[in-house]
PDB file of C-alpha atoms in Angstrom:
ATOM      1  CA  MET A 204      97.713 127.123  89.365  1.00 53.00           C
ATOM      2  CA  THR A 205      96.625 123.648  88.270  1.00 55.00           C
ATOM      3  CA  PRO A 206      96.715 120.688  90.764  1.00 56.00           C
ATOM      4  CA  LEU A 207      99.407 119.107  88.577  1.00 55.00           C
ATOM      5  CA  MET A 208     101.605 122.185  88.627  1.00 56.00           C
ATOM      6  CA  SER A 209     101.115 122.566  92.420  1.00 60.00           C
ATOM      7  CA  ARG A 210     102.388 118.987  92.901  1.00 56.00           C
ATOM      8  CA  ILE A 211     105.385 119.636  90.783  1.00 53.00           C
ATOM      9  CA  ARG A 212     106.177 122.829  92.654  1.00 57.00           C
ATOM     10  CA  ASN A 213     105.875 121.094  96.014  1.00 56.00           C
ATOM     11  CA  LEU A 214     108.636 118.725  95.049  1.00 53.00           C
ATOM     12  CA  PHE A 215     111.040 121.598  95.164  1.00 51.00           C
ATOM     13  CA  ALA A 216     109.393 123.332  98.144  1.00 52.00           C
ATOM     14  CA  GLU A 217     110.678 121.354 101.103  1.00 53.00           C
ATOM     15  CA  ASP A 218     111.701 124.568 102.875  1.00 58.00           C
ATOM     16  CA  VAL A 219     108.156 125.810 103.116  1.00 62.00           C
ATOM     17  CA  LYS A 220     107.105 126.191 106.743  1.00 64.00           C
ATOM     18  CA  PRO A 221     103.435 127.228 107.055  1.00 62.00           C
ATOM     19  CA  LYS A 222     102.010 128.487 110.333  1.00 62.00           C
ATOM     20  CA  THR A 223      98.532 127.143 109.814  1.00 60.00           C
ATOM     21  CA  ILE A 224      97.364 123.586 110.246  1.00 61.00           C
ATOM     22  CA  THR A 225      94.825 121.397 108.480  1.00 58.00           C
ATOM     23  CA  PRO A 226      92.329 118.979 110.161  1.00 56.00           C
ATOM     24  CA  HIS A 227      92.490 115.347 109.246  1.00 48.00           C
ATOM     25  CA  ALA A 228      89.497 113.856 107.385  1.00 43.00           C
ATOM     26  CA  ARG A 229      86.998 112.136 109.696  1.00 40.00           C
ATOM     27  CA  GLY A 230      85.245 108.808 109.134  1.00 37.00           C
ATOM     28  CA  TYR A 231      82.127 108.141 107.195  1.00 34.00           C
ATOM     29  CA  GLY A 232      78.965 109.620 108.766  1.00 35.00           C
ATOM     30  CA  ARG A 233      75.310 108.951 108.329  1.00 38.00           C
ATOM     31  CA  LYS A 234      74.398 107.829 104.813  1.00 41.00           C
ATOM     32  CA  ASP A 235      71.467 110.144 104.416  1.00 48.00           C
ATOM     33  CA  ILE A 236      70.895 113.010 102.129  1.00 49.00           C
ATOM     34  CA  PHE A 237      73.704 115.528 102.584  1.00 51.00           C
ATOM     35  CA  GLY A 238      75.210 113.293 105.285  1.00 52.00           C
ATOM     36  CA  GLN A 239      78.969 113.344 105.744  1.00 56.00           C
ATOM     37  CA  CYS A 240      80.731 111.618 102.754  1.00 59.00           C
ATOM     38  CA  ASP A 241      84.412 111.481 103.395  1.00 70.00           C
ATOM     39  CA  ARG A 242      87.068 109.546 101.627  1.00 79.00           C
ATOM     40  CA  ASN A 243      87.672 106.077 103.195  1.00 83.00           C
ATOM     41  CA  LYS A 244      87.780 102.450 102.301  1.00 84.00           C
ATOM     42  CA  GLU A 245      84.042 101.939 102.366  1.00 86.00           C
ATOM     43  CA  SER A 246      83.146 105.050 100.402  1.00 88.00           C
ATOM     44  CA  LEU A 247      85.826 104.330  97.788  1.00 90.00           C
ATOM     45  CA  ARG A 248      84.576 100.765  97.233  1.00 89.00           C
ATOM     46  CA  GLU A 249      81.071 102.192  96.735  1.00 90.00           C
ATOM     47  CA  TRP A 250      82.331 104.838  94.227  1.00 91.00           C
ATOM     48  CA  ARG A 251      84.271 102.184  92.338  1.00 92.00           C
ATOM     49  CA  ASN A 252      81.287  99.908  92.022  1.00 91.00           C
ATOM     50  CA  ILE A 253      79.167 102.758  90.799  1.00 92.00           C
ATOM     51  CA  PHE A 254      81.783 103.647  88.242  1.00 92.00           C
ATOM     52  CA  LEU A 255      82.109 100.010  86.971  1.00 91.00           C
ATOM     53  CA  ARG A 256      78.247  99.567  86.809  1.00 87.00           C
ATOM     54  CA  GLY A 257      76.935 103.011  86.623  1.00 76.00           C
ATOM     55  CA  GLY A 258      75.753 103.283  83.011  1.00 85.00           C
ATOM     56  CA  MET A 259      75.362 107.079  82.362  1.00 88.00           C
ATOM     57  CA  VAL A 260      77.576 107.917  85.291  1.00 89.00           C
ATOM     58  CA  THR A 261      80.366 105.839  83.898  1.00 90.00           C
ATOM     59  CA  GLU A 262      80.011 107.207  80.393  1.00 91.00           C
ATOM     60  CA  ALA A 263      79.901 110.754  81.717  1.00 91.00           C
ATOM     61  CA  ILE A 264      83.278 110.266  83.545  1.00 92.00           C
ATOM     62  CA  LYS A 265      84.937 108.553  80.522  1.00 91.00           C
ATOM     63  CA  CYS A 266      83.952 111.520  78.374  1.00 91.00           C
ATOM     64  CA  TYR A 267      86.518 113.772  80.147  1.00 90.00           C
ATOM     65  CA  ALA A 268      89.531 111.686  79.089  1.00 89.00           C
ATOM     66  CA  LEU A 269      88.140 111.198  75.639  1.00 88.00           C
ATOM     67  CA  SER A 270      87.601 114.886  75.117  1.00 89.00           C
ATOM     68  CA  VAL A 271      91.168 115.652  76.227  1.00 85.00           C
ATOM     69  CA  PHE A 272      93.067 113.002  74.283  1.00 85.00           C
ATOM     70  CA  SER A 273      90.928 112.202  71.271  1.00 84.00           C
ATOM     71  CA  PRO A 274      91.943 115.312  69.391  1.00 83.00           C
ATOM     72  CA  GLY A 275      95.560 114.016  69.577  1.00 81.00           C
ATOM     73  CA  TRP A 276      98.709 115.671  70.947  1.00 79.00           C
ATOM     74  CA  ARG A 277     102.439 115.999  70.241  1.00 83.00           C
ATOM     75  CA  ILE A 278     105.642 117.153  71.907  1.00 85.00           C
ATOM     76  CA  GLU A 279     106.999 120.388  70.600  1.00 86.00           C
ATOM     77  CA  GLY A 280     110.336 122.149  71.121  1.00 86.00           C
ATOM     78  CA  GLU A 281     113.132 124.127  69.408  1.00 86.00           C
ATOM     79  CA  ASN A 282     115.649 121.308  70.110  1.00 88.00           C
ATOM     80  CA  GLU A 283     114.878 118.343  67.863  1.00 88.00           C
ATOM     81  CA  ALA A 284     117.050 116.036  69.812  1.00 89.00           C
ATOM     82  CA  SER A 285     115.188 116.851  73.079  1.00 89.00           C
ATOM     83  CA  VAL A 286     111.907 116.359  71.395  1.00 88.00           C
ATOM     84  CA  LYS A 287     113.057 112.931  70.109  1.00 89.00           C
ATOM     85  CA  ILE A 288     114.035 112.004  73.790  1.00 87.00           C
ATOM     86  CA  GLY A 289     110.586 113.078  74.912  1.00 85.00           C
ATOM     87  CA  GLU A 290     108.864 111.098  72.268  1.00 86.00           C
ATOM     88  CA  ASP A 291     110.881 107.972  73.067  1.00 87.00           C
ATOM     89  CA  PHE A 292     110.099 108.366  76.762  1.00 84.00           C
ATOM     90  CA  VAL A 293     106.340 108.744  76.003  1.00 84.00           C
ATOM     91  CA  GLU A 294     106.462 105.632  73.822  1.00 85.00           C
ATOM     92  CA  GLU A 295     108.379 103.531  76.367  1.00 83.00           C
ATOM     93  CA  THR A 296     106.315 104.457  79.380  1.00 82.00           C
ATOM     94  CA  GLU A 297     102.978 104.444  77.369  1.00 84.00           C
ATOM     95  CA  LEU A 298     101.964 107.814  78.610  1.00 82.00           C
ATOM     96  CA  ASP A 299      99.339 108.029  75.866  1.00 81.00           C
ATOM     97  CA  VAL A 300      97.529 105.129  77.773  1.00 86.00           C
ATOM     98  CA  HIS A 301      98.192 106.234  81.294  1.00 88.00           C
ATOM     99  CA  GLY A 302      97.226 109.823  80.754  1.00 88.00           C
ATOM    100  CA  PRO A 303      93.586 109.064  79.996  1.00 90.00           C
ATOM    101  CA  GLN A 304      93.707 106.552  82.947  1.00 91.00           C
ATOM    102  CA  ALA A 305      94.959 109.209  85.276  1.00 93.00           C
ATOM    103  CA  ILE A 306      92.032 111.542  84.407  1.00 93.00           C
ATOM    104  CA  THR A 307      89.459 108.712  84.754  1.00 93.00           C
ATOM    105  CA  ASP A 308      90.814 107.558  88.134  1.00 94.00           C
ATOM    106  CA  ALA A 309      91.043 111.202  89.387  1.00 94.00           C
ATOM    107  CA  LEU A 310      87.297 111.691  88.466  1.00 93.00           C
ATOM    108  CA  TRP A 311      85.748 108.574  89.986  1.00 93.00           C
ATOM    109  CA  SER A 312      87.948 108.394  93.182  1.00 92.00           C
ATOM    110  CA  GLY A 313      89.241 111.922  93.515  1.00 92.00           C
ATOM    111  CA  ASP A 314      92.939 110.912  92.984  1.00 94.00           C
ATOM    112  CA  ALA A 315      95.044 109.018  90.571  1.00 94.00           C
ATOM    113  CA  PHE A 316      98.142 107.228  91.812  1.00 95.00           C
ATOM    114  CA  GLN A 317     100.711 105.831  89.323  1.00 93.00           C
ATOM    115  CA  GLU A 318     104.026 104.374  90.291  1.00 92.00           C
ATOM    116  CA  ILE A 319     107.147 105.936  88.706  1.00 89.00           C
ATOM    117  CA  ALA A 320     109.150 102.715  88.208  1.00 88.00           C
ATOM    118  CA  ARG A 321     112.843 102.842  87.549  1.00 86.00           C
ATOM    119  CA  GLY A 322     115.015 100.177  85.844  1.00 83.00           C
ATOM    120  CA  SER A 323     117.719  97.905  87.154  1.00 83.00           C
ATOM    121  CA  GLY A 324     121.445  97.649  86.581  1.00 83.00           C
ATOM    122  CA  LEU A 325     122.584 100.454  84.304  1.00 81.00           C
ATOM    123  CA  ARG A 326     119.147 101.924  84.182  1.00 81.00           C
ATOM    124  CA  SER A 327     118.569 102.017  87.854  1.00 79.00           C
ATOM    125  CA  ASP A 328     118.341 105.853  87.713  1.00 83.00           C
ATOM    126  CA  GLU A 329     116.118 105.982  84.777  1.00 82.00           C
ATOM    127  CA  ILE A 330     112.314 105.997  84.677  1.00 83.00           C
ATOM    128  CA  VAL A 331     111.302 103.053  82.527  1.00 84.00           C
ATOM    129  CA  ALA A 332     107.580 102.697  83.355  1.00 85.00           C
ATOM    130  CA  ILE A 333     104.600 104.473  84.657  1.00 88.00           C
ATOM    131  CA  ILE A 334     102.283 102.005  86.274  1.00 89.00           C
ATOM    132  CA  PRO A 335      98.675 102.941  87.313  1.00 91.00           C
ATOM    133  CA  ARG A 336      97.685 101.570  90.753  1.00 92.00           C
ATOM    134  CA  PRO A 337      94.290 101.201  92.434  1.00 91.00           C
ATOM    135  CA  SER A 338      93.393 104.532  94.039  1.00 90.00           C
ATOM    136  CA  GLU A 339      91.427 102.966  96.939  1.00 90.00           C
ATOM    137  CA  THR A 340      94.595 101.340  98.404  1.00 90.00           C
ATOM    138  CA  PHE A 341      96.656 104.546  98.625  1.00 92.00           C
ATOM    139  CA  GLU A 342      96.942 107.004 101.565  1.00 91.00           C
ATOM    140  CA  ILE A 343      98.640 110.409 101.519  1.00 91.00           C
ATOM    141  CA  MET A 344     100.954 111.244 104.385  1.00 91.00           C
ATOM    142  CA  THR A 345     101.006 114.939 105.351  1.00 88.00           C
ATOM    143  CA  ASP A 346     102.522 116.911 108.119  1.00 85.00           C
ATOM    144  CA  GLU A 347     100.594 119.086 110.519  1.00 82.00           C
ATOM    145  CA  SER A 348     100.504 121.982 107.985  1.00 81.00           C
ATOM    146  CA  GLY A 349      99.031 119.771 105.312  1.00 82.00           C
ATOM    147  CA  LEU A 350     102.111 119.411 103.044  1.00 85.00           C
ATOM    148  CA  ILE A 351     102.402 116.060 101.371  1.00 88.00           C
ATOM    149  CA  ARG A 352     105.527 114.229 102.568  1.00 90.00           C
ATOM    150  CA  ALA A 353     105.041 110.679 101.424  1.00 92.00           C
ATOM    151  CA  TYR A 354     102.583 108.086 100.314  1.00 94.00           C
ATOM    152  CA  ARG A 355     101.658 104.619 101.445  1.00 92.00           C
ATOM    153  CA  GLN A 356      99.766 101.787  99.880  1.00 91.00           C
ATOM    154  CA  ARG A 357      97.872  99.082 101.862  1.00 88.00           C
ATOM    155  CA  LYS A 358      99.340  95.840 101.017  1.00 85.00           C
ATOM    156  CA  LYS A 359      97.305  93.723 103.398  1.00 76.00           C
ATOM    157  CA  ASP A 360      94.170  94.775 105.264  1.00 72.00           C
ATOM    158  CA  ILE A 361      92.441  92.013 107.274  1.00 72.00           C
ATOM    159  CA  LEU A 362      90.759  93.043 110.458  1.00 68.00           C
ATOM    160  CA  PHE A 363      93.539  94.390 112.678  1.00 73.00           C
ATOM    161  CA  ASP A 364      96.332  93.055 110.476  1.00 74.00           C
ATOM    162  CA  THR A 365      97.336  95.896 108.068  1.00 79.00           C
ATOM    163  CA  GLU A 366     100.546  96.067 106.091  1.00 86.00           C
ATOM    164  CA  TYR A 367     101.750  99.125 104.201  1.00 88.00           C
ATOM    165  CA  ILE A 368     104.245  99.826 101.318  1.00 90.00           C
ATOM    166  CA  ASN A 369     105.864 103.139 102.143  1.00 93.00           C
ATOM    167  CA  LEU A 370     106.728 105.346  99.213  1.00 92.00           C
ATOM    168  CA  GLU A 371     108.637 108.587  98.746  1.00 92.00           C
ATOM    169  CA  LYS A 372     107.121 111.607  96.859  1.00 90.00           C
ATOM    170  CA  HIS A 373     109.318 111.031  93.844  1.00 89.00           C
ATOM    171  CA  GLU A 374     108.144 107.397  93.520  1.00 91.00           C
ATOM    172  CA  ILE A 375     104.452 108.334  92.863  1.00 92.00           C
ATOM    173  CA  PHE A 376     102.770 110.469  90.268  1.00 92.00           C
ATOM    174  CA  HIS A 377      99.726 111.898  92.082  1.00 93.00           C
ATOM    175  CA  PHE A 378      97.068 113.612  90.043  1.00 92.00           C
ATOM    176  CA  ASN A 379      93.801 115.191  90.845  1.00 92.00           C
ATOM    177  CA  ILE A 380      91.497 117.625  89.079  1.00 91.00           C
ATOM    178  CA  ASP A 381      89.733 119.355  91.848  1.00 88.00           C
ATOM    179  CA  THR A 382      90.373 119.764  95.511  1.00 87.00           C
ATOM    180  CA  ILE A 383      88.929 121.410  98.659  1.00 85.00           C
ATOM    181  CA  GLY A 384      90.877 123.501 101.139  1.00 83.00           C
ATOM    182  CA  GLY A 385      92.391 121.595 104.023  1.00 81.00           C
ATOM    183  CA  SER A 386      92.433 118.178 102.316  1.00 85.00           C
ATOM    184  CA  PRO A 387      95.401 116.651 100.371  1.00 88.00           C
ATOM    185  CA  TYR A 388      92.865 114.421  98.515  1.00 91.00           C
ATOM    186  CA  GLY A 389      91.018 115.350  95.351  1.00 91.00           C
ATOM    187  CA  ILE A 390      87.198 115.541  94.972  1.00 91.00           C
ATOM    188  CA  SER A 391      85.455 112.633  93.401  1.00 92.00           C
ATOM    189  CA  LEU A 392      82.764 113.445  90.840  1.00 91.00           C
ATOM    190  CA  ILE A 393      80.814 110.512  92.123  1.00 92.00           C
ATOM    191  CA  GLN A 394      81.180 111.779  95.654  1.00 90.00           C
ATOM    192  CA  THR A 395      79.613 115.206  94.771  1.00 90.00           C
ATOM    193  CA  ALA A 396      76.708 113.542  92.992  1.00 89.00           C
ATOM    194  CA  ILE A 397      76.178 110.548  95.303  1.00 89.00           C
ATOM    195  CA  ASP A 398      72.814 111.691  96.662  1.00 89.00           C
ATOM    196  CA  ASP A 399      71.331 112.323  93.182  1.00 90.00           C
ATOM    197  CA  ILE A 400      72.740 109.033  91.867  1.00 89.00           C
ATOM    198  CA  LYS A 401      71.106 107.157  94.676  1.00 89.00           C
ATOM    199  CA  ARG A 402      67.774 108.865  94.316  1.00 91.00           C
ATOM    200  CA  ASP A 403      67.729 108.031  90.723  1.00 89.00           C
ATOM    201  CA  CYS A 404      68.402 104.447  91.495  1.00 88.00           C
ATOM    202  CA  TRP A 405      65.746 104.211  94.157  1.00 90.00           C
ATOM    203  CA  VAL A 406      63.161 105.680  91.685  1.00 90.00           C
ATOM    204  CA  ALA A 407      64.259 103.284  88.783  1.00 87.00           C
ATOM    205  CA  GLU A 408      64.129 100.266  91.130  1.00 88.00           C
ATOM    206  CA  ALA A 409      60.716 101.274  92.441  1.00 89.00           C
ATOM    207  CA  ILE A 410      59.344 101.586  88.866  1.00 87.00           C
ATOM    208  CA  THR A 411      60.898  98.301  87.840  1.00 86.00           C
ATOM    209  CA  GLU A 412      59.490  96.544  90.864  1.00 85.00           C
ATOM    210  CA  GLY A 413      56.091  97.919  90.169  1.00 82.00           C
ATOM    211  CA  ILE A 414      56.122  96.704  86.490  1.00 81.00           C
ATOM    212  CA  LYS A 415      57.329  93.267  87.590  1.00 81.00           C
ATOM    213  CA  ARG A 416      54.480  92.922  90.140  1.00 81.00           C
ATOM    214  CA  HIS A 417      51.617  94.490  88.179  1.00 76.00           C
ATOM    215  CA  GLY A 418      52.556  93.889  84.539  1.00 71.00           C
ATOM    216  CA  THR A 419      52.620  96.764  81.961  1.00 67.00           C
ATOM    217  CA  PRO A 420      51.043 100.098  83.052  1.00 61.00           C
ATOM    218  CA  LYS A 421      47.254 100.306  82.770  1.00 63.00           C
ATOM    219  CA  TYR A 422      45.426 103.314  81.308  1.00 65.00           C
ATOM    220  CA  HIS A 423      41.947 104.286  82.695  1.00 65.00           C
ATOM    221  CA  ILE A 424      39.959 106.504  80.457  1.00 70.00           C
ATOM    222  CA  ARG A 425      36.439 107.868  81.335  1.00 72.00           C
ATOM    223  CA  VAL A 426      33.953 108.603  78.559  1.00 73.00           C
ATOM    224  CA  GLY A 427      30.694 110.469  78.933  1.00 74.00           C
ATOM    225  CA  GLN A 428      28.729 111.224  82.217  1.00 78.00           C
ATOM    226  CA  GLU A 429      27.424 108.929  84.866  1.00 78.00           C
ATOM    227  CA  GLY A 430      24.329 107.115  83.575  1.00 77.00           C
ATOM    228  CA  GLU A 431      24.893 108.193  80.040  1.00 80.00           C
ATOM    229  CA  ASN A 432      24.358 105.442  77.368  1.00 81.00           C
ATOM    230  CA  ILE A 433      27.580 105.494  75.344  1.00 76.00           C
ATOM    231  CA  PRO A 434      27.185 104.131  71.712  1.00 78.00           C
ATOM    232  CA  THR A 435      29.020 100.890  70.971  1.00 76.00           C
ATOM    233  CA  ASP A 436      31.056 102.461  68.058  1.00 76.00           C
ATOM    234  CA  VAL A 437      32.447 105.018  70.485  1.00 72.00           C
ATOM    235  CA  MET A 438      33.492 102.384  73.046  1.00 67.00           C
ATOM    236  CA  THR A 439      35.229 100.228  70.447  1.00 66.00           C
ATOM    237  CA  LEU A 440      37.411 103.067  69.052  1.00 57.00           C
TER     238      LEU A 440
END
């Protein structure tokens, strides 16, 4: 079952009562090779910065959404009236834009969070917009068994002064591509490759610094044997 279908199924599975529990994610550990690399504010800021300035990493992540949506898509069904309703909904909520956004957010941060906004007045019960929100500001609220019960977004986070916006499950579209057992959060593509990314950066920086200090690389070529008199025409080739 895909993560998306699992989320949809959970919306109607409030009577599920698992017997097992899931541990909560711990904080960020040592930042060495294969050190602990959990999802938290610090790591999410780092992953976001890598995505925004990562060059090849950025392009690799963007390729996923492009490969899914570039061929085009359409809504099909036997009932033309229902298809028209679906097409109008897609156009009004701009799902053709937010779909690729969800894939990109899920890849760099592990999870995409988009608010399901309803209208006002006569349209208070209708979904009128899907609004992408910054993934690093969201937290998933689970019970002891690991079932998702709600979400909350950090509205203010200054030292010990933190304010949250509490959200019900039906108010958020939560999407991830890959997960690991025991965690409600998805797996970031950057998170899984963070050690390789940092090593590549260290090597590139070292080479750049070396060139800046010593100029262009020098080539040392040895001709003939020690004490041998090399003809001038050979030395000036």
